[in-house]
PDB file of C-alpha atoms in Angstrom:
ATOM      1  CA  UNK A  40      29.953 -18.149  19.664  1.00  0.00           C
ATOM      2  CA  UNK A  41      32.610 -17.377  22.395  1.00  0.00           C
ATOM      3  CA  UNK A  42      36.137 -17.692  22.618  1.00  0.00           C
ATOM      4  CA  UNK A  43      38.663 -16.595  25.445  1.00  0.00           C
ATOM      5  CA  UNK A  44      42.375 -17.428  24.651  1.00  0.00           C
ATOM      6  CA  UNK A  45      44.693 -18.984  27.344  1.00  0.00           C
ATOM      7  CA  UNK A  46      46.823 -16.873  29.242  1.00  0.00           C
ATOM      8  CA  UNK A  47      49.167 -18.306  27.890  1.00  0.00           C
ATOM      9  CA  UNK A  48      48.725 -17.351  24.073  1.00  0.00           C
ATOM     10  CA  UNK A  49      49.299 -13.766  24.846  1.00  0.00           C
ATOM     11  CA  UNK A  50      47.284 -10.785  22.959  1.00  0.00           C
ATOM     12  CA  UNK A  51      45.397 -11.315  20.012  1.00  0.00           C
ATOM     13  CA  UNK A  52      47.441  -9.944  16.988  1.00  0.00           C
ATOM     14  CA  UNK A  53      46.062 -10.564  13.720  1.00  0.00           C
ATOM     15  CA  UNK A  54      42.965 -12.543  12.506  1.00  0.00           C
ATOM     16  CA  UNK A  55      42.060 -13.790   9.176  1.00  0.00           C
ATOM     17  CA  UNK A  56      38.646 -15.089   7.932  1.00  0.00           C
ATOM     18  CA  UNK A  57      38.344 -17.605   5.525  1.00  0.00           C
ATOM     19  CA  UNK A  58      36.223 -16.465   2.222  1.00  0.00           C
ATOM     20  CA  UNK A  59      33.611 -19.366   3.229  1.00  0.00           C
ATOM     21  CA  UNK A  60      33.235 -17.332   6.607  1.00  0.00           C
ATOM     22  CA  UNK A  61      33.410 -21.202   8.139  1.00  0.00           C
ATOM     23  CA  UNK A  62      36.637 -20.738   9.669  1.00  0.00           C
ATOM     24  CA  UNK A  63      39.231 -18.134  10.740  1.00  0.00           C
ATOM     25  CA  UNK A  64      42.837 -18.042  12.047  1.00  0.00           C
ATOM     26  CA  UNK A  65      44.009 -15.802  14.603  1.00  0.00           C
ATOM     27  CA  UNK A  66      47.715 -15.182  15.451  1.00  0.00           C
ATOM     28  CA  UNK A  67      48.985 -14.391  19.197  1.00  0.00           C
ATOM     29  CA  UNK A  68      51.705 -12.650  20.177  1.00  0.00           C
ATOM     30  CA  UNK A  69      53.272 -16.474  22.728  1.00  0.00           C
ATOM     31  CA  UNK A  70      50.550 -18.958  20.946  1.00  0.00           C
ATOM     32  CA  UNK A  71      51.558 -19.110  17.242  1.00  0.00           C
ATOM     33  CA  UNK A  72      48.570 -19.645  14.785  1.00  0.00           C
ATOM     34  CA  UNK A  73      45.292 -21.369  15.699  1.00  0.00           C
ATOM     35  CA  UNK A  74      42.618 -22.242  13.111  1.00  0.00           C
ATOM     36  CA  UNK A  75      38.984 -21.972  14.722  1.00  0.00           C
ATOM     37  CA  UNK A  76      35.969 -23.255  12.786  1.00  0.00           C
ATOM     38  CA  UNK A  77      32.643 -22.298  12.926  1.00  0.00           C
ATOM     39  CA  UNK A  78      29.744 -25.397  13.453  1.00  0.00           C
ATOM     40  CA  UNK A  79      26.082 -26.093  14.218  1.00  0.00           C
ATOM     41  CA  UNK A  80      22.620 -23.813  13.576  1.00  0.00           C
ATOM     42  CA  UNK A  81      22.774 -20.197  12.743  1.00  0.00           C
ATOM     43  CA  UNK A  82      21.487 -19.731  16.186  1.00  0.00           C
ATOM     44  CA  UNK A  83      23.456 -21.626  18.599  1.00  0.00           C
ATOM     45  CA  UNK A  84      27.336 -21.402  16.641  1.00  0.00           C
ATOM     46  CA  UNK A  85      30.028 -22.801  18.559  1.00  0.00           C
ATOM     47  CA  UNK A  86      33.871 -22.646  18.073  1.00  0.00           C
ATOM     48  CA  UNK A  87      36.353 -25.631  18.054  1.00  0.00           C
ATOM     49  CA  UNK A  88      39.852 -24.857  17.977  1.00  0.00           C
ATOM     50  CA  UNK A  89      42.853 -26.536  16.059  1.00  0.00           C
ATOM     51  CA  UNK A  90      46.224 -26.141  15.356  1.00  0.00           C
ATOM     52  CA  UNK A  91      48.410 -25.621  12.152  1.00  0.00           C
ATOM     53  CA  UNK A  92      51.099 -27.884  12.583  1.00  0.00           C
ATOM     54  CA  UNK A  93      53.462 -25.567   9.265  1.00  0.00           C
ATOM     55  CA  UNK A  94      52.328 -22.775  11.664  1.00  0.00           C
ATOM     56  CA  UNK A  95      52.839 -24.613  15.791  1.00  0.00           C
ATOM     57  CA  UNK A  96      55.915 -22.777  16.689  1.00  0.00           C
ATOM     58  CA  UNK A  97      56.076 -19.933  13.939  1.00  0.00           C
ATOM     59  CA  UNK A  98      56.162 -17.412  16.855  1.00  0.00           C
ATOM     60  CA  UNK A  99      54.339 -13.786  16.182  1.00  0.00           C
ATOM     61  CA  UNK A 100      52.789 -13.389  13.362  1.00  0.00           C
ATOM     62  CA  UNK A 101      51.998  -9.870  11.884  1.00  0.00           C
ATOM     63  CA  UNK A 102      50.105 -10.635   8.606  1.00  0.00           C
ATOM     64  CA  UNK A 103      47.653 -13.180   7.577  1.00  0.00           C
ATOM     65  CA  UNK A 104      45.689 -13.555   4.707  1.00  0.00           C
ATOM     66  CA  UNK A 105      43.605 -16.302   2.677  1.00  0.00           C
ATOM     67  CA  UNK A 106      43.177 -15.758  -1.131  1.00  0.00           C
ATOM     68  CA  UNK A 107      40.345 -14.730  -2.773  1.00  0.00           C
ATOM     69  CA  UNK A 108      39.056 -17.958  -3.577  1.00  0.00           C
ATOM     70  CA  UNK A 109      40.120 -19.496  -0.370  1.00  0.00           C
ATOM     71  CA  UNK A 110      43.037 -22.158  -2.165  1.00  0.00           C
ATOM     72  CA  UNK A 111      45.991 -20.421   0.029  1.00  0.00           C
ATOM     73  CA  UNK A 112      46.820 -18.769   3.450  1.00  0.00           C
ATOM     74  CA  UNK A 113      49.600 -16.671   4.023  1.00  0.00           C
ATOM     75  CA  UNK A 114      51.372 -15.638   6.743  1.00  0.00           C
ATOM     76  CA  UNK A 115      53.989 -13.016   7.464  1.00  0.00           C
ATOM     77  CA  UNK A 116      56.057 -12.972  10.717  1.00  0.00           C
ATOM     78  CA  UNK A 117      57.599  -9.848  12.872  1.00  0.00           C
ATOM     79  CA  UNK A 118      60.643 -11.708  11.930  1.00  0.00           C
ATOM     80  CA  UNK A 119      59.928 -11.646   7.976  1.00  0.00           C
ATOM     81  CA  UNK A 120      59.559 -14.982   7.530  1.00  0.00           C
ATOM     82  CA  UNK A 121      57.024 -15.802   4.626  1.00  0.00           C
ATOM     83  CA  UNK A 122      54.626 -18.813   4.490  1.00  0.00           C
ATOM     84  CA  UNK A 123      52.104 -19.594   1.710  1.00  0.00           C
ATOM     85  CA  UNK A 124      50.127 -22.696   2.378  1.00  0.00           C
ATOM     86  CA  UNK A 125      47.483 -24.953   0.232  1.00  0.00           C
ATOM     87  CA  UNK A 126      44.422 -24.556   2.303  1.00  0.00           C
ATOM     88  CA  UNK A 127      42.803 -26.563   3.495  1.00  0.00           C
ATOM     89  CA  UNK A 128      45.371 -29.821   2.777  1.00  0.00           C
ATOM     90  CA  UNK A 129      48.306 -27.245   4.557  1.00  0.00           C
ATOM     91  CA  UNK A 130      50.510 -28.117   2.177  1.00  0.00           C
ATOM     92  CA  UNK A 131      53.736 -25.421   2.022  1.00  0.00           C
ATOM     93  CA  UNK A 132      53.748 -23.731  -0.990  1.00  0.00           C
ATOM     94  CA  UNK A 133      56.639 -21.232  -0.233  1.00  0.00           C
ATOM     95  CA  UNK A 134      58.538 -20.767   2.953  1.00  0.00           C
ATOM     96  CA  UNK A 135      60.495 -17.923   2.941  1.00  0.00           C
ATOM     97  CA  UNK A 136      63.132 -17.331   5.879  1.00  0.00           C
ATOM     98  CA  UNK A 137      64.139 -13.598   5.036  1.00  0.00           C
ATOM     99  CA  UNK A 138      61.322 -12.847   2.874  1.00  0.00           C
ATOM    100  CA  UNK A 139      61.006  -9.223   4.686  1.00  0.00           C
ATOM    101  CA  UNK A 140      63.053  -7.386   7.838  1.00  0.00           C
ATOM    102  CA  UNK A 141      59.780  -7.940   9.015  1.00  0.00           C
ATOM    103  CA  UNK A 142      56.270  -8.102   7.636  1.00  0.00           C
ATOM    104  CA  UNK A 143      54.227  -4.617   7.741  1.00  0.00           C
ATOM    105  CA  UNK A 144      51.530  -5.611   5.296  1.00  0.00           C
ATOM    106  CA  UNK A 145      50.364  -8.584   2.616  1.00  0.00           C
ATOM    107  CA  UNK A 146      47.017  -8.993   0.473  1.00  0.00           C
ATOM    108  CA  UNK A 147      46.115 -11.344  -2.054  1.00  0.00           C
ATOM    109  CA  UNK A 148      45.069  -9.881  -5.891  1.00  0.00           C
ATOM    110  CA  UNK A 149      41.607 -10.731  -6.898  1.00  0.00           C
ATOM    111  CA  UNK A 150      42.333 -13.592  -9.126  1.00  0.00           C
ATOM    112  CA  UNK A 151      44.832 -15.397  -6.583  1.00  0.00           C
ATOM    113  CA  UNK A 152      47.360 -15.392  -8.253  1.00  0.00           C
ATOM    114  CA  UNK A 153      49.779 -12.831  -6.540  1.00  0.00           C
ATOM    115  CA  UNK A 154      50.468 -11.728  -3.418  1.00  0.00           C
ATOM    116  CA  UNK A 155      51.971  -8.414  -2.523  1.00  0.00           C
ATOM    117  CA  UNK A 156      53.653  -8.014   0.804  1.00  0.00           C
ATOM    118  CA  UNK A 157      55.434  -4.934   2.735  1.00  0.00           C
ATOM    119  CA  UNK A 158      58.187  -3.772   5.163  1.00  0.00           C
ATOM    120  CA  UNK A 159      59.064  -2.205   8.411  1.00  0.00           C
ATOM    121  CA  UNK A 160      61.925  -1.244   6.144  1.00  0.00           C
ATOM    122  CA  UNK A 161      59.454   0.408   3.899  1.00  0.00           C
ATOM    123  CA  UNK A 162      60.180  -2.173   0.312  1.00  0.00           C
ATOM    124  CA  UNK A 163      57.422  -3.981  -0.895  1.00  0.00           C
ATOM    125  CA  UNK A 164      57.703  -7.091  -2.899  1.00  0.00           C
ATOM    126  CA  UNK A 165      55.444  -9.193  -5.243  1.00  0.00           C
ATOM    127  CA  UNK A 166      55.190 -13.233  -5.163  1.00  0.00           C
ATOM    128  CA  UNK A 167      53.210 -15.930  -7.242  1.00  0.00           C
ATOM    129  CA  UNK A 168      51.344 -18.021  -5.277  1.00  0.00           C
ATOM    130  CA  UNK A 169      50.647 -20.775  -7.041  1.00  0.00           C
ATOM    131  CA  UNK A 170      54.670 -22.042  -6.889  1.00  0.00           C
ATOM    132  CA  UNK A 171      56.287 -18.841  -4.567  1.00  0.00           C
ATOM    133  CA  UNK A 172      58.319 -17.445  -6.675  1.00  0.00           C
ATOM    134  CA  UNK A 173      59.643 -13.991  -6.166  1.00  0.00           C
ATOM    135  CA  UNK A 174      58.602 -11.657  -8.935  1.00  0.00           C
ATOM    136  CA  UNK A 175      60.074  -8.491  -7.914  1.00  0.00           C
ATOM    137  CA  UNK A 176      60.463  -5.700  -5.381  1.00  0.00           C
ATOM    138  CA  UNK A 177      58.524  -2.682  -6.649  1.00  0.00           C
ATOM    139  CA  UNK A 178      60.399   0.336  -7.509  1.00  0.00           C
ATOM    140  CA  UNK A 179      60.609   3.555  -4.719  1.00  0.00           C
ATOM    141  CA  UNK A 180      62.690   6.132  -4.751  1.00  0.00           C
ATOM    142  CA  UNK A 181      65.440   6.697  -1.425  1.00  0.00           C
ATOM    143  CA  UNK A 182      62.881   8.792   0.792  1.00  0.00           C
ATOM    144  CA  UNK A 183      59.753   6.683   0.167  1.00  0.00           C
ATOM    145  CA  UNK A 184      58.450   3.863   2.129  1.00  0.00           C
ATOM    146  CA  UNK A 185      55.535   1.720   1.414  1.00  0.00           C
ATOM    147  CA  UNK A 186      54.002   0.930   4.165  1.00  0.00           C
ATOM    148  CA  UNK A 187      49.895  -0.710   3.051  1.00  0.00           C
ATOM    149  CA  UNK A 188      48.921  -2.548   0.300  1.00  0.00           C
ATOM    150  CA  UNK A 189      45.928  -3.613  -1.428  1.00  0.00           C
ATOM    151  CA  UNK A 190      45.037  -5.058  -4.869  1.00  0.00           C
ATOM    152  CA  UNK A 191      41.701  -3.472  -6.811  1.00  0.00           C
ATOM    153  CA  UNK A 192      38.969  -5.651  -6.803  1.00  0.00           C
ATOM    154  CA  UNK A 193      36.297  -4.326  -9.529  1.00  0.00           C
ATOM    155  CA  UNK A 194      37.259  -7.053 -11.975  1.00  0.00           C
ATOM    156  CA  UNK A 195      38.293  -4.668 -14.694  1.00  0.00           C
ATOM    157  CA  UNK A 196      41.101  -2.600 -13.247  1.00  0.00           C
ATOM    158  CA  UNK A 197      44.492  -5.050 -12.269  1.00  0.00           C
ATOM    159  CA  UNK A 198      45.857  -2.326  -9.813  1.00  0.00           C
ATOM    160  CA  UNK A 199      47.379  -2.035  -6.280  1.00  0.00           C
ATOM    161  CA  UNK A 200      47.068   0.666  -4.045  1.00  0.00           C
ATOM    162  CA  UNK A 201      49.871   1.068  -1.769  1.00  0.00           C
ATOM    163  CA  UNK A 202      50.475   4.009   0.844  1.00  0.00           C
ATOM    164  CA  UNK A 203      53.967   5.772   0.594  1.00  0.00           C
ATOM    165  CA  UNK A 204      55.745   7.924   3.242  1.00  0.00           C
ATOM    166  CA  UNK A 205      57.591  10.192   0.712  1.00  0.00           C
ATOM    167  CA  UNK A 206      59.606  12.340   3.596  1.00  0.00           C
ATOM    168  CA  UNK A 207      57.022  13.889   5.603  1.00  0.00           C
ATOM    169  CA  UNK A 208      54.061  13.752   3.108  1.00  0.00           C
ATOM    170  CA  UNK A 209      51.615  10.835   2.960  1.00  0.00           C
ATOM    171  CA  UNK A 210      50.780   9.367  -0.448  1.00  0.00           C
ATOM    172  CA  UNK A 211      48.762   7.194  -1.830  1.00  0.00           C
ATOM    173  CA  UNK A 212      50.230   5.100  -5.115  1.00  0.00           C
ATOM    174  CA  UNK A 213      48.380   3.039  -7.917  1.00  0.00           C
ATOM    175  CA  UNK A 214      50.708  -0.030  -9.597  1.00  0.00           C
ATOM    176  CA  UNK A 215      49.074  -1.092 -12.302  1.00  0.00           C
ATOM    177  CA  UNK A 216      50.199  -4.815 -12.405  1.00  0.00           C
ATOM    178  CA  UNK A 217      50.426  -5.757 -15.304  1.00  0.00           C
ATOM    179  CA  UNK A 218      53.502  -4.073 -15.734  1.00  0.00           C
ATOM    180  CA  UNK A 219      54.102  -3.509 -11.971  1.00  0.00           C
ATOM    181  CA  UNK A 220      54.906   0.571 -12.817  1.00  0.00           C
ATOM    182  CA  UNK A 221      53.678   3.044 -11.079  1.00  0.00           C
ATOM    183  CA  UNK A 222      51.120   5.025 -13.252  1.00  0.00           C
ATOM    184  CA  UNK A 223      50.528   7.573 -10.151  1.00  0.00           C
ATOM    185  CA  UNK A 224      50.049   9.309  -7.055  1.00  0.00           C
ATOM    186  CA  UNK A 225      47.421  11.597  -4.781  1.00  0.00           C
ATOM    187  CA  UNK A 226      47.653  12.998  -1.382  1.00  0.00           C
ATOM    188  CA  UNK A 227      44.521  11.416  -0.258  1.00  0.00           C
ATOM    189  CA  UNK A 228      43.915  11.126   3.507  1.00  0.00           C
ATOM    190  CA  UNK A 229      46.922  13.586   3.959  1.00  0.00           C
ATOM    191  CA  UNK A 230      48.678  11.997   6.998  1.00  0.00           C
ATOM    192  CA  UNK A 231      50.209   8.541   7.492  1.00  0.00           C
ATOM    193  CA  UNK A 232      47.730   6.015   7.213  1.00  0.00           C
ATOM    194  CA  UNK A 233      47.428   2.891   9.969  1.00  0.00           C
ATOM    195  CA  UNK A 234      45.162   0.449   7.967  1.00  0.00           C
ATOM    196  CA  UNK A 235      43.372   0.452   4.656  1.00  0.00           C
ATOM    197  CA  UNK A 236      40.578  -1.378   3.073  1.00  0.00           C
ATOM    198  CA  UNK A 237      39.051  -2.141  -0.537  1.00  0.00           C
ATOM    199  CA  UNK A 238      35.151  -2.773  -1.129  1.00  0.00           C
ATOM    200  CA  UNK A 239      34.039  -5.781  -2.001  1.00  0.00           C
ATOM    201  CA  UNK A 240      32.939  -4.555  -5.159  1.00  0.00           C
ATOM    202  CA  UNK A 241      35.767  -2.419  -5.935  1.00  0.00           C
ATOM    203  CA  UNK A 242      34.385   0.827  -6.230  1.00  0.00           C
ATOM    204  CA  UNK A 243      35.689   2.275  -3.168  1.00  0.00           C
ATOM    205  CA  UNK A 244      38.905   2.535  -1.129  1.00  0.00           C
ATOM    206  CA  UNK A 245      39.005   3.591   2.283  1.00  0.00           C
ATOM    207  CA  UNK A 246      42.527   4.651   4.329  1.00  0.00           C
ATOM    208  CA  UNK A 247      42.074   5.202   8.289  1.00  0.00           C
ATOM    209  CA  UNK A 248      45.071   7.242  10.439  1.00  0.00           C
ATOM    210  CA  UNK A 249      46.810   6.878  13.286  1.00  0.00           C
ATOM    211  CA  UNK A 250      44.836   9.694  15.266  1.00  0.00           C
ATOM    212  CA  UNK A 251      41.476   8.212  14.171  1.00  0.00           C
ATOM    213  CA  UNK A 252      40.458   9.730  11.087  1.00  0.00           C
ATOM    214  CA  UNK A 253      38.815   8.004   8.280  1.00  0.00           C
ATOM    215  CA  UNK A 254      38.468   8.841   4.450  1.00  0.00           C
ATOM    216  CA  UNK A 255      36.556   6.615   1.880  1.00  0.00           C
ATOM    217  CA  UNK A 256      37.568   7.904  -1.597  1.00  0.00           C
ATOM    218  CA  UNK A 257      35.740   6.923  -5.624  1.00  0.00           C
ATOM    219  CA  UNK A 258      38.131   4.396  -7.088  1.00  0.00           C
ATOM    220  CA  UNK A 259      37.155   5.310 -11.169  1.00  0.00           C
ATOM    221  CA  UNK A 260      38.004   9.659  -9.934  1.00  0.00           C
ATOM    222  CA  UNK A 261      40.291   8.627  -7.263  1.00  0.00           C
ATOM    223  CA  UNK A 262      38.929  11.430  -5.171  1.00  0.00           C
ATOM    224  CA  UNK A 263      37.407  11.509  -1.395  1.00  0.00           C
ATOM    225  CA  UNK A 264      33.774  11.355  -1.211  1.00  0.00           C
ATOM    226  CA  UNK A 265      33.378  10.847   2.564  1.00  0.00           C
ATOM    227  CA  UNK A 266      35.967  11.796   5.030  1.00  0.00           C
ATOM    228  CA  UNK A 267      35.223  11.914   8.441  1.00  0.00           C
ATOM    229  CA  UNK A 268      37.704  13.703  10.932  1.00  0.00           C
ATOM    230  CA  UNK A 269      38.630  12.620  14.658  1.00  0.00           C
ATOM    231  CA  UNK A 270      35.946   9.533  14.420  1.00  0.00           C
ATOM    232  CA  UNK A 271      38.083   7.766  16.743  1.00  0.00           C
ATOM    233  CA  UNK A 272      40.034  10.882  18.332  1.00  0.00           C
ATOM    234  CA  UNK A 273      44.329  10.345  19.006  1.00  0.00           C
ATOM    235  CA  UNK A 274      43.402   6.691  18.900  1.00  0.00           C
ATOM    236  CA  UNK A 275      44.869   4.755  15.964  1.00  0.00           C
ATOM    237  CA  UNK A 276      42.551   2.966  13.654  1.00  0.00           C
ATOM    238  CA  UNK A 277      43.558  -0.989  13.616  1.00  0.00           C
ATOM    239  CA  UNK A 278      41.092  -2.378  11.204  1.00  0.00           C
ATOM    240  CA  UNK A 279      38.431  -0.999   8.909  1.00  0.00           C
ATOM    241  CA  UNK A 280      36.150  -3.331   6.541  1.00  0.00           C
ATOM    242  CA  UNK A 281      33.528  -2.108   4.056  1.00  0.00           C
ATOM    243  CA  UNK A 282      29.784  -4.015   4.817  1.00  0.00           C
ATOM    244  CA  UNK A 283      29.399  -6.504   1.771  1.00  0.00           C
ATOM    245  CA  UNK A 284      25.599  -4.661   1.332  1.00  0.00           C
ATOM    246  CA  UNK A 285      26.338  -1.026   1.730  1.00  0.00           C
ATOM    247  CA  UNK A 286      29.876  -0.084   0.490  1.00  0.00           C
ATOM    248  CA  UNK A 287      30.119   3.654   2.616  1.00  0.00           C
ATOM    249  CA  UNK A 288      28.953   1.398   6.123  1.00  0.00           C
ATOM    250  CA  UNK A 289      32.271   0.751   7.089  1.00  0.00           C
ATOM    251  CA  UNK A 290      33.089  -1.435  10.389  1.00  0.00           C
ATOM    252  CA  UNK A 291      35.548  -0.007  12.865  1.00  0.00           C
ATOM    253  CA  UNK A 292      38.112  -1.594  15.605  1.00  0.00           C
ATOM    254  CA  UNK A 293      40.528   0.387  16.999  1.00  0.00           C
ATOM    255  CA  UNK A 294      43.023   0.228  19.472  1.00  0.00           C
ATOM    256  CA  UNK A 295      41.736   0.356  22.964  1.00  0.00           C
ATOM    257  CA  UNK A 296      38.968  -2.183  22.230  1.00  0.00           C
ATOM    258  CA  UNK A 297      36.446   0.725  20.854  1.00  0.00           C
ATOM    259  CA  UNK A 298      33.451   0.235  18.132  1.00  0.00           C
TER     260      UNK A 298
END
């Protein structure tokens, strides 16, 4: 199935694919938020497009997610404005105006119940989905920023990995959240890291730069067991997602439309 956006709508931002793999939004950088859905055989797909009336003039949007089990869909704006919605009745859930300076990051724990966001400003802060409420703004110290987030997903471990900018060294954090404390901290890929991605079954993490390097590290030793150097070279990595039957195949976009 094909899609080409209006001239109108801008560049392509941000997409985010519903856990049923039936529908996904996208978010433009003039168009707002359109929901496309997916319909007909497995070997002639076509697209229809709709819009999200809480989302219709909600400008750029940096940040979208859908839960785990596919009951909410957030969305975090370049102007930090945070909106969690019921999918699929749409129904607003929280809508923050100066949730952030402006969204960086967001990803959804695996049970759905929280949702951790970040900022340009380099906080990061912690919501419950199922009413909005603000639970707190994780602790840093004055030179750190977080700047990625993402929740464990192995079942067994409740922890989020975050990547810090502590002055000019690039860390990588583990929260364990049931206590929201940091337990600790491991130079991993070593420089400041543009995206980062959790296997579906948990076992592995994977952190990809800003000059196209990639490092997929053992979540149970916390330690690198592939890294692969100047895969994409001086190009910065913008997303990287593990295959759901292979967790070291890992699927790369970067900027400057490469594969």
């Amino acid at each position: 199935a094909r899609h080409e956006l209006e001239e109108s709508d801008g560049d392509l931002i941000t997409i985010a694919v519903h856990p049923s793999g039936d529908c996904f939004v996208c978010s433009t950088t003039n168009g707002g938020c359109k929901l496309f859905e997916l319909y007909g055989q497995e070997t002639h797909l076509q697209l229809s497009t709709k819009e999200l009336p809480p989302l219709l003039d909600a400008g750029p949007q940096k940040c979208l997610a859908f839960s785990v089990d596919g009951s909410r869909f957030a969305a975090g704006g370049v102007d930090g404005r945070l909106r969690i919605l019921e999918w699929p009745t749409l129904r607003i859930i929280v809508d923050e105006v100066r949730a952030h300076k402006s969204f960086r990051d967001m990803d959804f724990s695996l049970d759905s119940e929280f949702l951790a966001s970040t900022s340009t400003d380099g906080s990061a802060r912690i919501w419950k989905t199922e009413d909005g409420v603000p639970l707190m703004t994780l602790a840093r110290n004055s030179d750190e920023k977080i700047e990625l987030c993402r929740f464990s997903k192995d079942g067994t471990k409740p922890f989020l990995f975050c990547t810090v900018q502590r002055g000019d060294k690039a860390i990588t954090a583990v929260y364990d959240i049931s206590t929201w404390n940091k337990i600790g901290h491991k130079r991993l890929l070593g420089k400041p890291a543009s995206v980062m991605s959790v296997s579906l079954d948990g076992k592995y993490l994977a952190l990809g730069s800003k000059d196209g390097d990639i490092c997929v590290v053992e979540v149970k030793k916390m330690e690198i067991s592939h890294w692969n150097k100047r895969l994409h070279l001086g190009t910065s990595i913008a997303s990287l997602e593990f295959c759901p039957i292979a967790g070291l195949y890992l699927q790369l976009l970067v900027s400057g439309e490469q594969w």
